[in-house]
Short mmCIF file of C-alpha atoms in Angstrom, two decimals:
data_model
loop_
_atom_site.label_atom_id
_atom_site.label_comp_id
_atom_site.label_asym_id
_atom_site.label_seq_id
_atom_site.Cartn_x
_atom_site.Cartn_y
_atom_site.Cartn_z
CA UNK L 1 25.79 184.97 7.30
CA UNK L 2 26.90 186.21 11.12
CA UNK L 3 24.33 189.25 11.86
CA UNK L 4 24.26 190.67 15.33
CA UNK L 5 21.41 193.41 15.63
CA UNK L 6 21.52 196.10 17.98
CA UNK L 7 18.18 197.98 19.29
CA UNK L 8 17.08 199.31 22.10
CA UNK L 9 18.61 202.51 22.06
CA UNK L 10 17.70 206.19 22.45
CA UNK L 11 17.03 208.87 23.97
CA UNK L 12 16.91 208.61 27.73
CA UNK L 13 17.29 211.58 30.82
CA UNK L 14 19.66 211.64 33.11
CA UNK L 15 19.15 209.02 36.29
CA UNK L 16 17.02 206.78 33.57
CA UNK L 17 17.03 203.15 32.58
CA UNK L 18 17.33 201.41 28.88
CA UNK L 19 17.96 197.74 28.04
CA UNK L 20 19.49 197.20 25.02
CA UNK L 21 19.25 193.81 23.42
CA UNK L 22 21.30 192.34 19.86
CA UNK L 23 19.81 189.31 18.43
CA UNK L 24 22.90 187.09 16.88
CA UNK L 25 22.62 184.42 14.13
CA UNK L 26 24.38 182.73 11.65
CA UNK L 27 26.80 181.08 14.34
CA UNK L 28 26.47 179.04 17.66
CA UNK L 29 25.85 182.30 19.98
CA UNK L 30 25.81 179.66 22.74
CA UNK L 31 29.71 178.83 22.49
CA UNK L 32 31.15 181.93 22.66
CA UNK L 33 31.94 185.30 25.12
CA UNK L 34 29.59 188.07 24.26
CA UNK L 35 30.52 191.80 24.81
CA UNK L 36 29.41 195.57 24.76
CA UNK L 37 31.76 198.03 23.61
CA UNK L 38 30.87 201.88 22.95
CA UNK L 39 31.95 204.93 20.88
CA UNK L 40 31.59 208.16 21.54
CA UNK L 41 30.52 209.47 18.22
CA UNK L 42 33.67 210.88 16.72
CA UNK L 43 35.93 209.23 19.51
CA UNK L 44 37.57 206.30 20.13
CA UNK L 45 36.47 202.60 21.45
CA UNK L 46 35.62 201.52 25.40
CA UNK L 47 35.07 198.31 26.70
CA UNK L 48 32.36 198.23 28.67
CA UNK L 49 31.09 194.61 29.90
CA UNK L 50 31.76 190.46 29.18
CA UNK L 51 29.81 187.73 29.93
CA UNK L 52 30.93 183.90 29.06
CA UNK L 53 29.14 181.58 26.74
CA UNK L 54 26.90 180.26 29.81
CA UNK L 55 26.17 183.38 31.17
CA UNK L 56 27.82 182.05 34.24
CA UNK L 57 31.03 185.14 34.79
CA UNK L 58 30.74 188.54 34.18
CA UNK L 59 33.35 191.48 33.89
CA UNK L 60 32.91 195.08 33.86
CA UNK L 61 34.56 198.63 33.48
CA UNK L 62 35.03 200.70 36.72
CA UNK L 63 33.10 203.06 34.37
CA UNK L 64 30.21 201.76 35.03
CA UNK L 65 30.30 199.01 37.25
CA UNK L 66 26.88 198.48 39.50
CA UNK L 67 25.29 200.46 36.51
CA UNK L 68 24.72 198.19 34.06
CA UNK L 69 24.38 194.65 33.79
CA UNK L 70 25.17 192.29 31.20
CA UNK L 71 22.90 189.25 30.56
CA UNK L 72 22.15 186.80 27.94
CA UNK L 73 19.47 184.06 26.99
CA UNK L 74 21.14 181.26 24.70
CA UNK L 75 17.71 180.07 23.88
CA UNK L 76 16.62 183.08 22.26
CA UNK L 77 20.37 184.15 20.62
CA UNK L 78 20.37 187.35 22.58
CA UNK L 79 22.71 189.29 24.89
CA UNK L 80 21.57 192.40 26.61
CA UNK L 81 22.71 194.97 28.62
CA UNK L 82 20.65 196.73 31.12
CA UNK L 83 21.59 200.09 31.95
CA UNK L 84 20.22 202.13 34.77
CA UNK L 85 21.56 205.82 36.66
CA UNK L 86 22.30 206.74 33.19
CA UNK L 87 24.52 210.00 33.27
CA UNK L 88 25.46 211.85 30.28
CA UNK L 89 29.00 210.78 29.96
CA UNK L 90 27.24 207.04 28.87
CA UNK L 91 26.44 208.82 25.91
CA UNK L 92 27.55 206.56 23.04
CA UNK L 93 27.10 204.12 20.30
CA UNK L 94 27.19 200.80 21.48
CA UNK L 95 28.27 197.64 19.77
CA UNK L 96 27.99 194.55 20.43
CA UNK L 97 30.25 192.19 20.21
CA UNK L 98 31.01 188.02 19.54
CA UNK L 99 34.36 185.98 20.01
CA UNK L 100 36.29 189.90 19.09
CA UNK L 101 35.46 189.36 15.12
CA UNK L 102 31.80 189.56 15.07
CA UNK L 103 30.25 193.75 15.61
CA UNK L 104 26.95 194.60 15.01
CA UNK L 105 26.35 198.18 13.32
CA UNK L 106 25.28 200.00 17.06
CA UNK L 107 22.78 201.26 18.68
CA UNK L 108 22.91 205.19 19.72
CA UNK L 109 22.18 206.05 23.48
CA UNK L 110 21.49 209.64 24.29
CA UNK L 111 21.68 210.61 27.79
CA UNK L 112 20.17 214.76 28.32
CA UNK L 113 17.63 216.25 29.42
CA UNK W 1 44.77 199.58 33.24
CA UNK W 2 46.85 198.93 30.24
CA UNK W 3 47.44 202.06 28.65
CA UNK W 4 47.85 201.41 25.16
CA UNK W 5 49.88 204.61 22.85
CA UNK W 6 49.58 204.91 19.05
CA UNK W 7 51.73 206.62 17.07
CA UNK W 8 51.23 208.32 15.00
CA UNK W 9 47.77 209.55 15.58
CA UNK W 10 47.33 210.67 11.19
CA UNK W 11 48.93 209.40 8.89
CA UNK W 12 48.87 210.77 5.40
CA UNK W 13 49.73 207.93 3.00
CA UNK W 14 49.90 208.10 -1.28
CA UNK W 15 48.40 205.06 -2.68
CA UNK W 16 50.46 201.77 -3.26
CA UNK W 17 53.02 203.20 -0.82
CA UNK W 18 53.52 201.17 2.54
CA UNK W 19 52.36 202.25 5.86
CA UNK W 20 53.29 201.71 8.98
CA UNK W 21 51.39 201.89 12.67
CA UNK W 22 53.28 201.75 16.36
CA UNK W 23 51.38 200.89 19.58
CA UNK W 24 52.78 200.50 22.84
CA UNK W 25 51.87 198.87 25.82
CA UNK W 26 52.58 200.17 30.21
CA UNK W 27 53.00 196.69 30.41
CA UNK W 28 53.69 193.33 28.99
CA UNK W 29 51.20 191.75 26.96
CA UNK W 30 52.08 188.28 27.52
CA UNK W 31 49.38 186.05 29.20
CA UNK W 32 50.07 183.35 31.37
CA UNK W 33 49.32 181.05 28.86
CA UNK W 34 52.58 182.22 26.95
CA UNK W 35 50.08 183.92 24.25
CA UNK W 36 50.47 187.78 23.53
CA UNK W 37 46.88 188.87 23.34
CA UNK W 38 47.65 192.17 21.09
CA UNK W 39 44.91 192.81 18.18
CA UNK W 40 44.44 195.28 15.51
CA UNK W 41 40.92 196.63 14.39
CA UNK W 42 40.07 198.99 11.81
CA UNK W 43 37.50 201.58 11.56
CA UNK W 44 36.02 202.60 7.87
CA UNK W 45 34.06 205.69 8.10
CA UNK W 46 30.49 205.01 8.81
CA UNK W 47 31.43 201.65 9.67
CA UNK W 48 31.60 199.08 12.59
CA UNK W 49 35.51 197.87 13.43
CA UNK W 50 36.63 194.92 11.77
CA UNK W 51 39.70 192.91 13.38
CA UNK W 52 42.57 192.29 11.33
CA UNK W 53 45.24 190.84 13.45
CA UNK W 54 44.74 188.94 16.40
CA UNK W 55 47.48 187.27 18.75
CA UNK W 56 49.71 189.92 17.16
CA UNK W 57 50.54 188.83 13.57
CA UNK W 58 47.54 186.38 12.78
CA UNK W 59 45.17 187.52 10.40
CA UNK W 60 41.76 186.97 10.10
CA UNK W 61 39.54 185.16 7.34
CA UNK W 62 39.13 187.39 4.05
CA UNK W 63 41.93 189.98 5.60
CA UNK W 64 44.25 190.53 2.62
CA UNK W 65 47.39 189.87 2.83
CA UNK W 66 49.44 193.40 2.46
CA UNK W 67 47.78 193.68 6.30
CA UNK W 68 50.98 192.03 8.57
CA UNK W 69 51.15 192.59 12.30
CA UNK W 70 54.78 192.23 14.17
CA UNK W 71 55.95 193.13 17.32
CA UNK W 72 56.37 191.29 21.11
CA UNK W 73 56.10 192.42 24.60
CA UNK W 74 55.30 195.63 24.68
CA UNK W 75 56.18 196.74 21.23
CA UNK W 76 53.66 196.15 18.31
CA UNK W 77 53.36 197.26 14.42
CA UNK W 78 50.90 197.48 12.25
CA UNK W 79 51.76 197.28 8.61
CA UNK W 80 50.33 197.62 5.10
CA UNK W 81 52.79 196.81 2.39
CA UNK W 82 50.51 198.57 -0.20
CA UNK W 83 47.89 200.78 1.12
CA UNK W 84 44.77 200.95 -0.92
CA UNK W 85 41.90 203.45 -1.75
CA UNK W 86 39.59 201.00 0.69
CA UNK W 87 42.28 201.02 3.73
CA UNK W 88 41.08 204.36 4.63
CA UNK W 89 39.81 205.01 7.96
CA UNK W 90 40.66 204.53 11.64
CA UNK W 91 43.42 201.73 13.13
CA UNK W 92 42.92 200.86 16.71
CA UNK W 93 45.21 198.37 18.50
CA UNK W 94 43.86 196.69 21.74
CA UNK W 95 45.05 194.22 24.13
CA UNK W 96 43.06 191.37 25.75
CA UNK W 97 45.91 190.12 28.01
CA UNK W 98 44.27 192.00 31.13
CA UNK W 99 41.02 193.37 31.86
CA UNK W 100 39.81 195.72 31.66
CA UNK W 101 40.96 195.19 27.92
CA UNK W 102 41.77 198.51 26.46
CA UNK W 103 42.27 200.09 22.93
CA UNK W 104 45.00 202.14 21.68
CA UNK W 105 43.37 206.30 20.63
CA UNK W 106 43.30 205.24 16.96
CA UNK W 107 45.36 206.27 13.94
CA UNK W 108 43.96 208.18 11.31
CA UNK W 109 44.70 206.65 7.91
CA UNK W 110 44.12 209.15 4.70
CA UNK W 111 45.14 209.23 1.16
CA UNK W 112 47.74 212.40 0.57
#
């Protein structure tokens, strides 16, 4: 069974960091693009980062570009996303995401102080 | 960006009637590779998205079959031939011709 498991998420203040992390299984994580999408709860979907099966190219929105950083380790079936000068308008569930077919359930970041 | 534009944004539907979704593109979905990278997701309350369509009309693995997706260009539908009790929720198309790939606002699907 494909399972991608979002944690990492929470509460955070304004200007603050969080890495969120989603363990995959149940398919070769090392074969395919990995993303993060979020939700504002209530709202519709934003893309927010890509990175390719070797970790090798890496896209982002203008959003929140030199923000956060997309990474993964194909040894351990993980992608995360490290997110730093959190503002408030980052508030959102975030998915992640395999091949376009493959969500996780989310993880909810809170930015406010 | 791509600006991608749903219509309609709620659509009231009684059950075993069809039901139909438009999206738009501001530009042509076409990739170099002579694919058209449109998708369709949907969005049960409470739930994740789950894509449908991909590469405009093909379906995904365990998608029934009253799902169909048509369209070229710019121009895309969404349709259900029967809608269900379980269809409810939120449609969202979304390109992945150019990035930043972006998503249509959604389209609220309810049972009248």
């Amino acid at each position: 069974e494909v399972q991608l498991v979002e944690s990492g998420g929470g509460l955070v203040q304004p200007g603050g960091s969080l890495r969120l992390s989603c363990a995959a299984s149940g398919f070769i994580f090392s074969s395919y693009w990995m993303y993060w999408v979020r939700q504002v709860p209530g709202k519709g979907l934003e893309w927010v980062s890509r990175i390719n099966s070797d970790g090798s190219t890496t896209s982002y929105a203008d959003s929140v570009k030199g923000r956060l950083t997309i990474s993964r380790d194909n040894a351990k079936n993980t992608l995360y996303l490290q997110m730093n000068s959190l503002r408030a308008e980052d508030t959102a569930v975030y998915f992640c995401v395999g091949g376009l077919n493959k969500w996780g359930q989310g993880t909810l970041v809170t930015v406010s102080s | 960006d791509v600006v991608m534009t749903q219509s309609p944004l709620s659509l009231p539907v009684t059950l075993g009637q069809p039901a139909s979704i438009s999206c738009r593109s501001s530009q042509s979905l076409v990739y170099s590779d002579g694919n058209t990278y449109l998708n369709w997701f949907q969005q049960r309350p409470g739930q994740s998205p789950r894509r449908l369509i991909y590469k405009v009309s093909d379906r995904d693995s365990g998608v029934p079959d009253r799902f169909s997706g048509s369209g070229s260009g710019t121009d895309f539908t969404l349709k259900i031939s029967r809608v269900e009790a379980e269809d409810v929720g939120v449609y969202y198309c979304m390109q992945s011709t150019h990035w930043p790939w972006t998503f249509g606002q959604g389209t609220k699907v309810e049972i009248k």
